[in-house]
GROMACS .gro file of C-alpha atoms in nm:
model
  324
    1MET     CA    1 -12.448  13.604  24.061
    2ILE     CA    2 -12.508  13.309  24.294
    3LEU     CA    3 -12.631  12.976  24.157
    4GLU     CA    4 -12.819  12.800  24.435
    5LEU     CA    5 -12.916  12.435  24.388
    6LYS     CA    6 -13.110  12.204  24.618
    7ASN     CA    7 -13.213  11.849  24.533
    8ILE     CA    8 -13.123  11.886  24.166
    9GLY     CA    9 -13.019  11.553  24.019
   10ILE     CA   10 -12.749  11.410  24.244
   11ILE     CA   11 -12.682  11.747  24.410
   12ARG     CA   12 -12.821  11.786  24.759
   13GLU     CA   13 -12.701  12.143  24.802
   14ALA     CA   14 -12.473  12.397  24.635
   15ASN     CA   15 -12.418  12.773  24.641
   16ILE     CA   16 -12.188  12.868  24.355
   17LYS     CA   17 -12.070  13.219  24.271
   18ILE     CA   18 -12.073  13.276  23.895
   19ASP     CA   19 -11.858  13.581  23.837
   20GLY     CA   20 -11.535  13.601  23.642
   21LEU     CA   21 -11.387  13.250  23.651
   22THR     CA   22 -11.563  12.970  23.840
   23LEU     CA   23 -11.432  12.615  23.870
   24ILE     CA   24 -11.600  12.307  24.015
   25ALA     CA   25 -11.357  12.024  24.085
   26GLY     CA   26 -11.433  11.671  24.189
   27GLU     CA   27 -11.428  11.305  24.103
   28ASN     CA   28 -11.664  11.149  23.851
   29ASP     CA   29 -12.032  11.132  23.948
   30THR     CA   30 -12.020  11.414  24.204
   31GLY     CA   31 -12.256  11.657  24.030
   32LYS     CA   32 -12.017  11.883  23.840
   33THR     CA   33 -12.191  11.836  23.506
   34THR     CA   34 -12.534  11.856  23.669
   35ALA     CA   35 -12.449  12.201  23.807
   36GLY     CA   36 -12.338  12.319  23.463
   37LYS     CA   37 -12.649  12.181  23.294
   38ALA     CA   38 -12.878  12.337  23.556
   39LEU     CA   39 -12.714  12.676  23.500
   40PHE     CA   40 -12.750  12.634  23.123
   41ALA     CA   41 -13.115  12.531  23.151
   42ILE     CA   42 -13.230  12.823  23.362
   43LEU     CA   43 -13.035  13.078  23.158
   44ARG     CA   44 -13.162  12.938  22.827
   45ALA     CA   45 -13.520  12.949  22.955
   46ARG     CA   46 -13.466  13.305  23.079
   47ALA     CA   47 -13.310  13.412  22.749
   48PHE     CA   48 -13.599  13.261  22.556
   49VAL     CA   49 -13.869  13.449  22.746
   50THR     CA   50 -13.667  13.771  22.732
   51TYR     CA   51 -13.596  13.752  22.359
   52ASN     CA   52 -13.947  13.637  22.265
   53LYS     CA   53 -14.120  13.869  22.515
   54THR     CA   54 -14.327  13.594  22.672
   55ASP     CA   55 -14.386  13.506  23.036
   56ASP     CA   56 -14.424  13.131  22.987
   57ILE     CA   57 -14.090  13.041  23.146
   58LYS     CA   58 -14.235  12.738  23.327
   59GLN     CA   59 -14.324  12.571  22.998
   60LYS     CA   60 -13.990  12.657  22.837
   61PHE     CA   61 -13.786  12.535  23.133
   62GLU     CA   62 -13.979  12.209  23.147
   63TRP     CA   63 -13.911  12.163  22.774
   64ILE     CA   64 -13.535  12.221  22.824
   65ASP     CA   65 -13.533  12.004  23.137
   66LYS     CA   66 -13.688  11.720  22.936
   67LYS     CA   67 -13.431  11.760  22.658
   68ILE     CA   68 -13.127  11.775  22.888
   69PHE     CA   69 -13.218  11.574  23.197
   70LYS     CA   70 -13.506  11.356  23.067
   71ASN     CA   71 -13.720  11.508  23.345
   72GLN     CA   72 -13.494  11.364  23.617
   73ALA     CA   73 -13.323  11.680  23.744
   74VAL     CA   74 -13.617  11.832  23.926
   75SER     CA   75 -13.820  11.522  24.004
   76LYS     CA   76 -13.737  11.529  24.376
   77GLU     CA   77 -13.948  11.711  24.630
   78ASN     CA   78 -13.837  12.057  24.738
   79SER     CA   79 -13.611  12.107  24.437
   80LEU     CA   80 -13.472  12.456  24.386
   81ILE     CA   81 -13.275  12.639  24.119
   82LYS     CA   82 -13.207  13.001  24.200
   83ILE     CA   83 -12.982  13.262  24.039
   84ALA     CA   84 -12.944  13.584  24.237
   85ASP     CA   85 -13.289  13.748  24.199
   86ASN     CA   86 -13.379  13.517  23.912
   87GLN     CA   87 -13.535  13.202  24.045
   88LEU     CA   88 -13.724  12.900  23.936
   89ASN     CA   89 -13.868  12.753  24.254
   90PHE     CA   90 -14.008  12.402  24.222
   91ILE     CA   91 -14.155  12.378  24.570
   92ASP     CA   92 -14.521  12.282  24.524
   93ASN     CA   93 -14.471  12.337  24.150
   94ILE     CA   94 -14.452  12.715  24.194
   95PHE     CA   95 -14.237  12.888  23.935
   96GLU     CA   96 -14.117  13.240  24.006
   97ILE     CA   97 -13.873  13.461  23.821
   98SER     CA   98 -13.792  13.830  23.855
   99GLU     CA   99 -13.644  14.080  23.614
  100ASP     CA  100 -13.268  14.086  23.559
  101LYS     CA  101 -13.020  14.164  23.286
  102PHE     CA  102 -13.027  13.941  22.980
  103LEU     CA  103 -12.790  13.646  23.008
  104SER     CA  104 -12.762  13.316  22.827
  105ALA     CA  105 -12.511  13.030  22.815
  106ILE     CA  106 -12.308  12.809  22.584
  107PHE     CA  107 -12.237  12.453  22.702
  108ILE     CA  108 -11.918  12.304  22.555
  109GLU     CA  109 -11.912  11.934  22.621
  110THR     CA  110 -11.700  11.753  22.363
  111PRO     CA  111 -11.521  11.808  22.031
  112PHE     CA  112 -11.733  11.519  21.901
  113ILE     CA  113 -11.972  11.797  21.795
  114TRP     CA  114 -11.771  11.821  21.473
  115SER     CA  115 -11.855  11.456  21.395
  116LEU     CA  116 -12.223  11.540  21.441
  117TYR     CA  117 -12.207  11.847  21.216
  118ASP     CA  118 -12.341  11.674  20.904
  119PHE     CA  119 -12.610  11.496  21.105
  120PHE     CA  120 -12.741  11.822  21.248
  121GLN     CA  121 -12.746  11.980  20.904
  122ASN     CA  122 -12.969  11.695  20.790
  123VAL     CA  123 -13.192  11.742  21.096
  124ALA     CA  124 -13.227  12.113  21.015
  125GLN     CA  125 -13.330  12.032  20.658
  126LEU     CA  126 -13.560  11.737  20.729
  127ALA     CA  127 -13.734  11.846  21.049
  128PRO     CA  128 -13.962  12.106  20.882
  129MET     CA  129 -14.065  11.853  20.616
  130THR     CA  130 -14.167  11.562  20.838
  131GLU     CA  131 -14.401  11.501  21.129
  132VAL     CA  132 -14.171  11.232  21.264
  133GLN     CA  133 -13.990  11.347  21.579
  134ILE     CA  134 -13.613  11.339  21.526
  135ARG     CA  135 -13.429  11.268  21.850
  136TYR     CA  136 -13.098  11.445  21.904
  137PRO     CA  137 -12.876  11.561  22.194
  138TYR     CA  138 -13.004  11.909  22.277
  139LEU     CA  139 -12.678  12.051  22.414
  140SER     CA  140 -12.492  11.945  22.100
  141TRP     CA  141 -12.768  12.088  21.880
  142ASP     CA  142 -12.749  12.422  22.062
  143LEU     CA  143 -12.372  12.437  22.008
  144PHE     CA  144 -12.410  12.334  21.644
  145THR     CA  145 -12.639  12.630  21.575
  146LYS     CA  146 -12.369  12.864  21.704
  147LEU     CA  147 -12.094  12.697  21.503
  148SER     CA  148 -12.294  12.716  21.182
  149ASN     CA  149 -12.433  13.071  21.201
  150GLU     CA  150 -12.260  13.407  21.228
  151ARG     CA  151 -12.403  13.687  21.441
  152GLU     CA  152 -12.371  14.060  21.384
  153LYS     CA  153 -12.021  14.199  21.433
  154LYS     CA  154 -12.142  14.440  21.700
  155TYR     CA  155 -12.136  14.147  21.943
  156ALA     CA  156 -11.769  14.073  21.875
  157ILE     CA  157 -11.536  14.038  22.173
  158ALA     CA  158 -11.184  13.908  22.240
  159LYS     CA  159 -11.102  13.882  21.869
  160GLU     CA  160 -10.733  13.917  21.956
  161LEU     CA  161 -10.745  13.562  22.090
  162ILE     CA  162 -10.807  13.416  21.745
  163PRO     CA  163 -10.438  13.435  21.634
  164SER     CA  164 -10.332  13.293  21.972
  165ILE     CA  165 -10.552  12.986  21.925
  166GLN     CA  166 -10.439  12.948  21.564
  167ASN     CA  167 -10.077  12.944  21.682
  168ILE     CA  168 -10.150  12.681  21.946
  169ILE     CA  169 -10.303  12.436  21.698
  170GLY     CA  170 -10.083  12.534  21.404
  171GLY     CA  171 -10.368  12.621  21.173
  172ASP     CA  172 -10.721  12.750  21.134
  173PHE     CA  173 -11.082  12.629  21.109
  174ILE     CA  174 -11.234  12.755  20.785
  175HIS     CA  175 -11.611  12.767  20.730
  176ILE     CA  176 -11.692  12.694  20.367
  177ARG     CA  177 -11.984  12.601  20.142
  178GLU     CA  178 -11.908  12.337  19.882
  179ASN     CA  179 -12.163  12.179  19.645
  180PHE     CA  180 -12.442  12.337  19.850
  181ILE     CA  181 -12.302  12.170  20.164
  182ASP     CA  182 -12.201  12.378  20.465
  183LYS     CA  183 -11.890  12.250  20.646
  184TYR     CA  184 -11.562  12.328  20.819
  185ILE     CA  185 -11.211  12.225  20.722
  186PHE     CA  186 -10.880  12.255  20.905
  187LYS     CA  187 -10.611  12.448  20.719
  188ARG     CA  188 -10.259  12.375  20.843
  189LYS     CA  189 -10.046  12.685  20.882
  190LYS     CA  190  -9.703  12.552  20.781
  191ASP     CA  191  -9.803  12.436  20.432
  192ASP     CA  192 -10.163  12.558  20.378
  193LYS     CA  193 -10.273  12.195  20.344
  194GLU     CA  194 -10.644  12.141  20.401
  195PHE     CA  195 -10.786  11.852  20.605
  196GLU     CA  196 -11.136  11.716  20.649
  197LEU     CA  197 -11.223  11.730  21.019
  198GLU     CA  198 -11.250  11.350  21.034
  199ASN     CA  199 -10.871  11.348  20.993
  200VAL     CA  200 -10.796  11.610  21.261
  201ALA     CA  201 -10.691  11.535  21.619
  202MET     CA  202 -10.955  11.576  21.890
  203GLY     CA  203 -10.744  11.829  22.077
  204ILE     CA  204 -10.729  12.052  21.771
  205LYS     CA  205 -11.105  12.013  21.729
  206TYR     CA  206 -11.159  12.131  22.086
  207PHE     CA  207 -10.975  12.456  22.022
  208GLY     CA  208 -11.163  12.474  21.691
  209ILE     CA  209 -11.488  12.515  21.884
  210LEU     CA  210 -11.350  12.829  22.049
  211LEU     CA  211 -11.221  12.959  21.716
  212ALA     CA  212 -11.560  12.918  21.550
  213LEU     CA  213 -11.748  13.077  21.841
  214LEU     CA  214 -11.513  13.376  21.841
  215LYS     CA  215 -11.537  13.419  21.464
  216ASN     CA  216 -11.916  13.388  21.472
  217ASN     CA  217 -11.942  13.651  21.748
  218TYR     CA  218 -12.109  13.422  22.001
  219ILE     CA  219 -11.860  13.480  22.282
  220THR     CA  220 -11.989  13.795  22.451
  221LYS     CA  221 -12.032  13.954  22.792
  222LYS     CA  222 -12.396  13.848  22.778
  223ARG     CA  223 -12.317  13.475  22.768
  224ILE     CA  224 -12.166  13.240  23.023
  225LEU     CA  225 -11.932  12.978  22.877
  226ILE     CA  226 -11.965  12.639  23.047
  227PHE     CA  227 -11.678  12.395  22.985
  228ASP     CA  228 -11.747  12.038  23.093
  229GLU     CA  229 -11.424  11.848  23.167
  230PRO     CA  230 -11.221  12.004  22.883
  231GLU     CA  231 -10.914  11.800  22.980
  232VAL     CA  232 -11.059  11.478  22.841
  233HIS     CA  233 -10.912  11.533  22.493
  234LEU     CA  234 -10.617  11.757  22.578
  235HIS     CA  235 -10.253  11.676  22.655
  236PRO     CA  236 -10.136  11.849  22.978
  237LYS     CA  237  -9.939  12.098  22.767
  238TRP     CA  238 -10.257  12.208  22.589
  239GLN     CA  239 -10.451  12.204  22.914
  240LEU     CA  240 -10.222  12.486  23.027
  241GLU     CA  241 -10.271  12.668  22.697
  242LEU     CA  242 -10.649  12.639  22.729
  243SER     CA  243 -10.629  12.774  23.083
  244LYS     CA  244 -10.447  13.083  22.955
  245ILE     CA  245 -10.716  13.138  22.690
  246LEU     CA  246 -10.999  13.104  22.943
  247VAL     CA  247 -10.840  13.357  23.176
  248GLU     CA  248 -10.798  13.597  22.884
  249LEU     CA  249 -11.168  13.557  22.804
  250VAL     CA  250 -11.254  13.647  23.163
  251LYS     CA  251 -11.027  13.952  23.140
  252ASN     CA  252 -11.242  14.056  22.842
  253GLY     CA  253 -11.556  14.042  23.055
  254VAL     CA  254 -11.675  13.689  22.972
  255LYS     CA  255 -11.804  13.473  23.257
  256VAL     CA  256 -11.660  13.119  23.251
  257LEU     CA  257 -11.759  12.806  23.442
  258VAL     CA  258 -11.526  12.506  23.421
  259ASN     CA  259 -11.600  12.155  23.554
  260SER     CA  260 -11.279  11.956  23.589
  261HIS     CA  261 -11.095  11.672  23.760
  262SER     CA  262 -10.757  11.761  23.607
  263PRO     CA  263 -10.490  11.888  23.852
  264TYR     CA  264 -10.319  12.056  23.553
  265ILE     CA  265 -10.620  12.268  23.460
  266ILE     CA  266 -10.715  12.344  23.820
  267ASP     CA  267 -10.366  12.454  23.920
  268ALA     CA  268 -10.312  12.649  23.596
  269LEU     CA  269 -10.643  12.832  23.619
  270LYS     CA  270 -10.575  12.929  23.979
  271TYR     CA  271 -10.225  13.052  23.894
  272TYR     CA  272 -10.322  13.251  23.584
  273ALA     CA  273 -10.634  13.391  23.751
  274ASP     CA  274 -10.444  13.514  24.056
  275GLU     CA  275 -10.163  13.650  23.839
  276SER     CA  276 -10.415  13.842  23.628
  277LYS     CA  277 -10.605  13.955  23.940
  278ILE     CA  278 -10.940  13.845  23.800
  279GLU     CA  279 -11.237  13.731  24.008
  280ASN     CA  280 -11.207  13.356  24.064
  281ASN     CA  281 -11.406  13.105  24.268
  282PHE     CA  282 -11.315  12.741  24.326
  283TYR     CA  283 -11.546  12.466  24.452
  284LEU     CA  284 -11.515  12.100  24.549
  285ALA     CA  285 -11.791  11.850  24.469
  286GLU     CA  286 -11.799  11.545  24.697
  287LYS     CA  287 -12.026  11.246  24.750
  288ASN     CA  288 -12.218  11.212  25.076
  289GLU     CA  289 -12.291  10.886  25.256
  290ASP     CA  290 -12.639  10.876  25.107
  291GLU     CA  291 -12.493  10.898  24.752
  292THR     CA  292 -12.603  11.259  24.708
  293SER     CA  293 -12.343  11.528  24.644
  294THR     CA  294 -12.254  11.856  24.811
  295ILE     CA  295 -12.055  12.134  24.642
  296THR     CA  296 -11.856  12.349  24.888
  297ASP     CA  297 -11.649  12.665  24.852
  298ALA     CA  298 -11.271  12.606  24.835
  299THR     CA  299 -11.167  12.947  24.702
  300MET     CA  300 -10.958  13.047  25.003
  301ASP     CA  301 -10.779  12.712  25.019
  302ILE     CA  302 -10.775  12.479  24.718
  303SER     CA  303 -10.556  12.219  24.890
  304PRO     CA  304 -10.859  11.995  24.967
  305ILE     CA  305 -10.918  11.975  24.592
  306PHE     CA  306 -10.568  11.841  24.528
  307GLU     CA  307 -10.590  11.617  24.835
  308LYS     CA  308 -10.896  11.455  24.679
  309LEU     CA  309 -10.773  11.436  24.319
  310THR     CA  310 -10.419  11.310  24.393
  311LYS     CA  311 -10.536  11.034  24.630
  312PRO     CA  312 -10.523  10.763  24.358
  313LEU     CA  313 -10.159  10.854  24.280
  314ARG     CA  314 -10.063  10.829  24.648
  315GLU     CA  315 -10.234  10.491  24.674
  316LEU     CA  316 -10.050  10.368  24.364
  317ARG     CA  317  -9.715  10.474  24.509
  318LYS     CA  318  -9.793  10.287  24.830
  319MET     CA  319  -9.871   9.972  24.632
  320LYS     CA  320  -9.543  10.003  24.441
  321LEU     CA  321  -9.358  10.034  24.770
  322GLY     CA  322  -9.541   9.734  24.913
  323LEU     CA  323  -9.722   9.945  25.171
  324LYS     CA  324 -10.085   9.910  25.277
   0.00000   0.00000   0.00000
């Protein structure tokens, strides 16, 4: 599967292979997140029309685009989002899409989703009873629905990773219903002590997202997992542990896209992927002189990625040595 982007948000051009493990590296504001959101948007629109047996993909994509990008992703002329034979072509407002296997996506942005859990429950209860439009972050809402609902067990995959994640964080995320309120708690392994999620470290919460998705049977071969800068809330030690888990998911047939600017995650993913002999593709997102961004293939040689990401450290060392 090739994700082709032209004039989408900040991205001038990108051709990204989505198969096995895919990583997009780069500094902030180089289009990494935009690429992940564009992939999510087209797959969610495609999944909707497939599941609901409707051909109105243009309307659904525009609705998702408005929710995610506030109508700014495809506002430029000659914009293009294309996935293999599936395409949404925005040239002259022509939308085209061909038949392909059913695929959807899960976008994992931040463990702050657990802090929004109660809010989204209230939205779910109040929205049908009011005509007032309730504004909420769509990507977080989509993830919430998967954390709060369990699918049929026939979709289960990679269940053997659940104990591995529990060992990493030293406990488990338990889904309970208390006083008619649906919620999660963290149960610590060493003493069975239970904690409200407000009192749990953000790194543990991040792994808790994976635990809940695995338990609820949402991680499948029919979904692409998109991880947006997972390093933000993880110590380097846990960045390596997460990299191991992601490679194991790929070995189970799950497609994974990671956006990152962490040398730890990038190096670890490359090492574990090569060691496991899984399909892996690495890309570098860079700013152009006109403030647009281009994403280029670095799979055969990832040294340009580290050259770019370690530049601040080299500059700091020069300053400490009194060099210009």
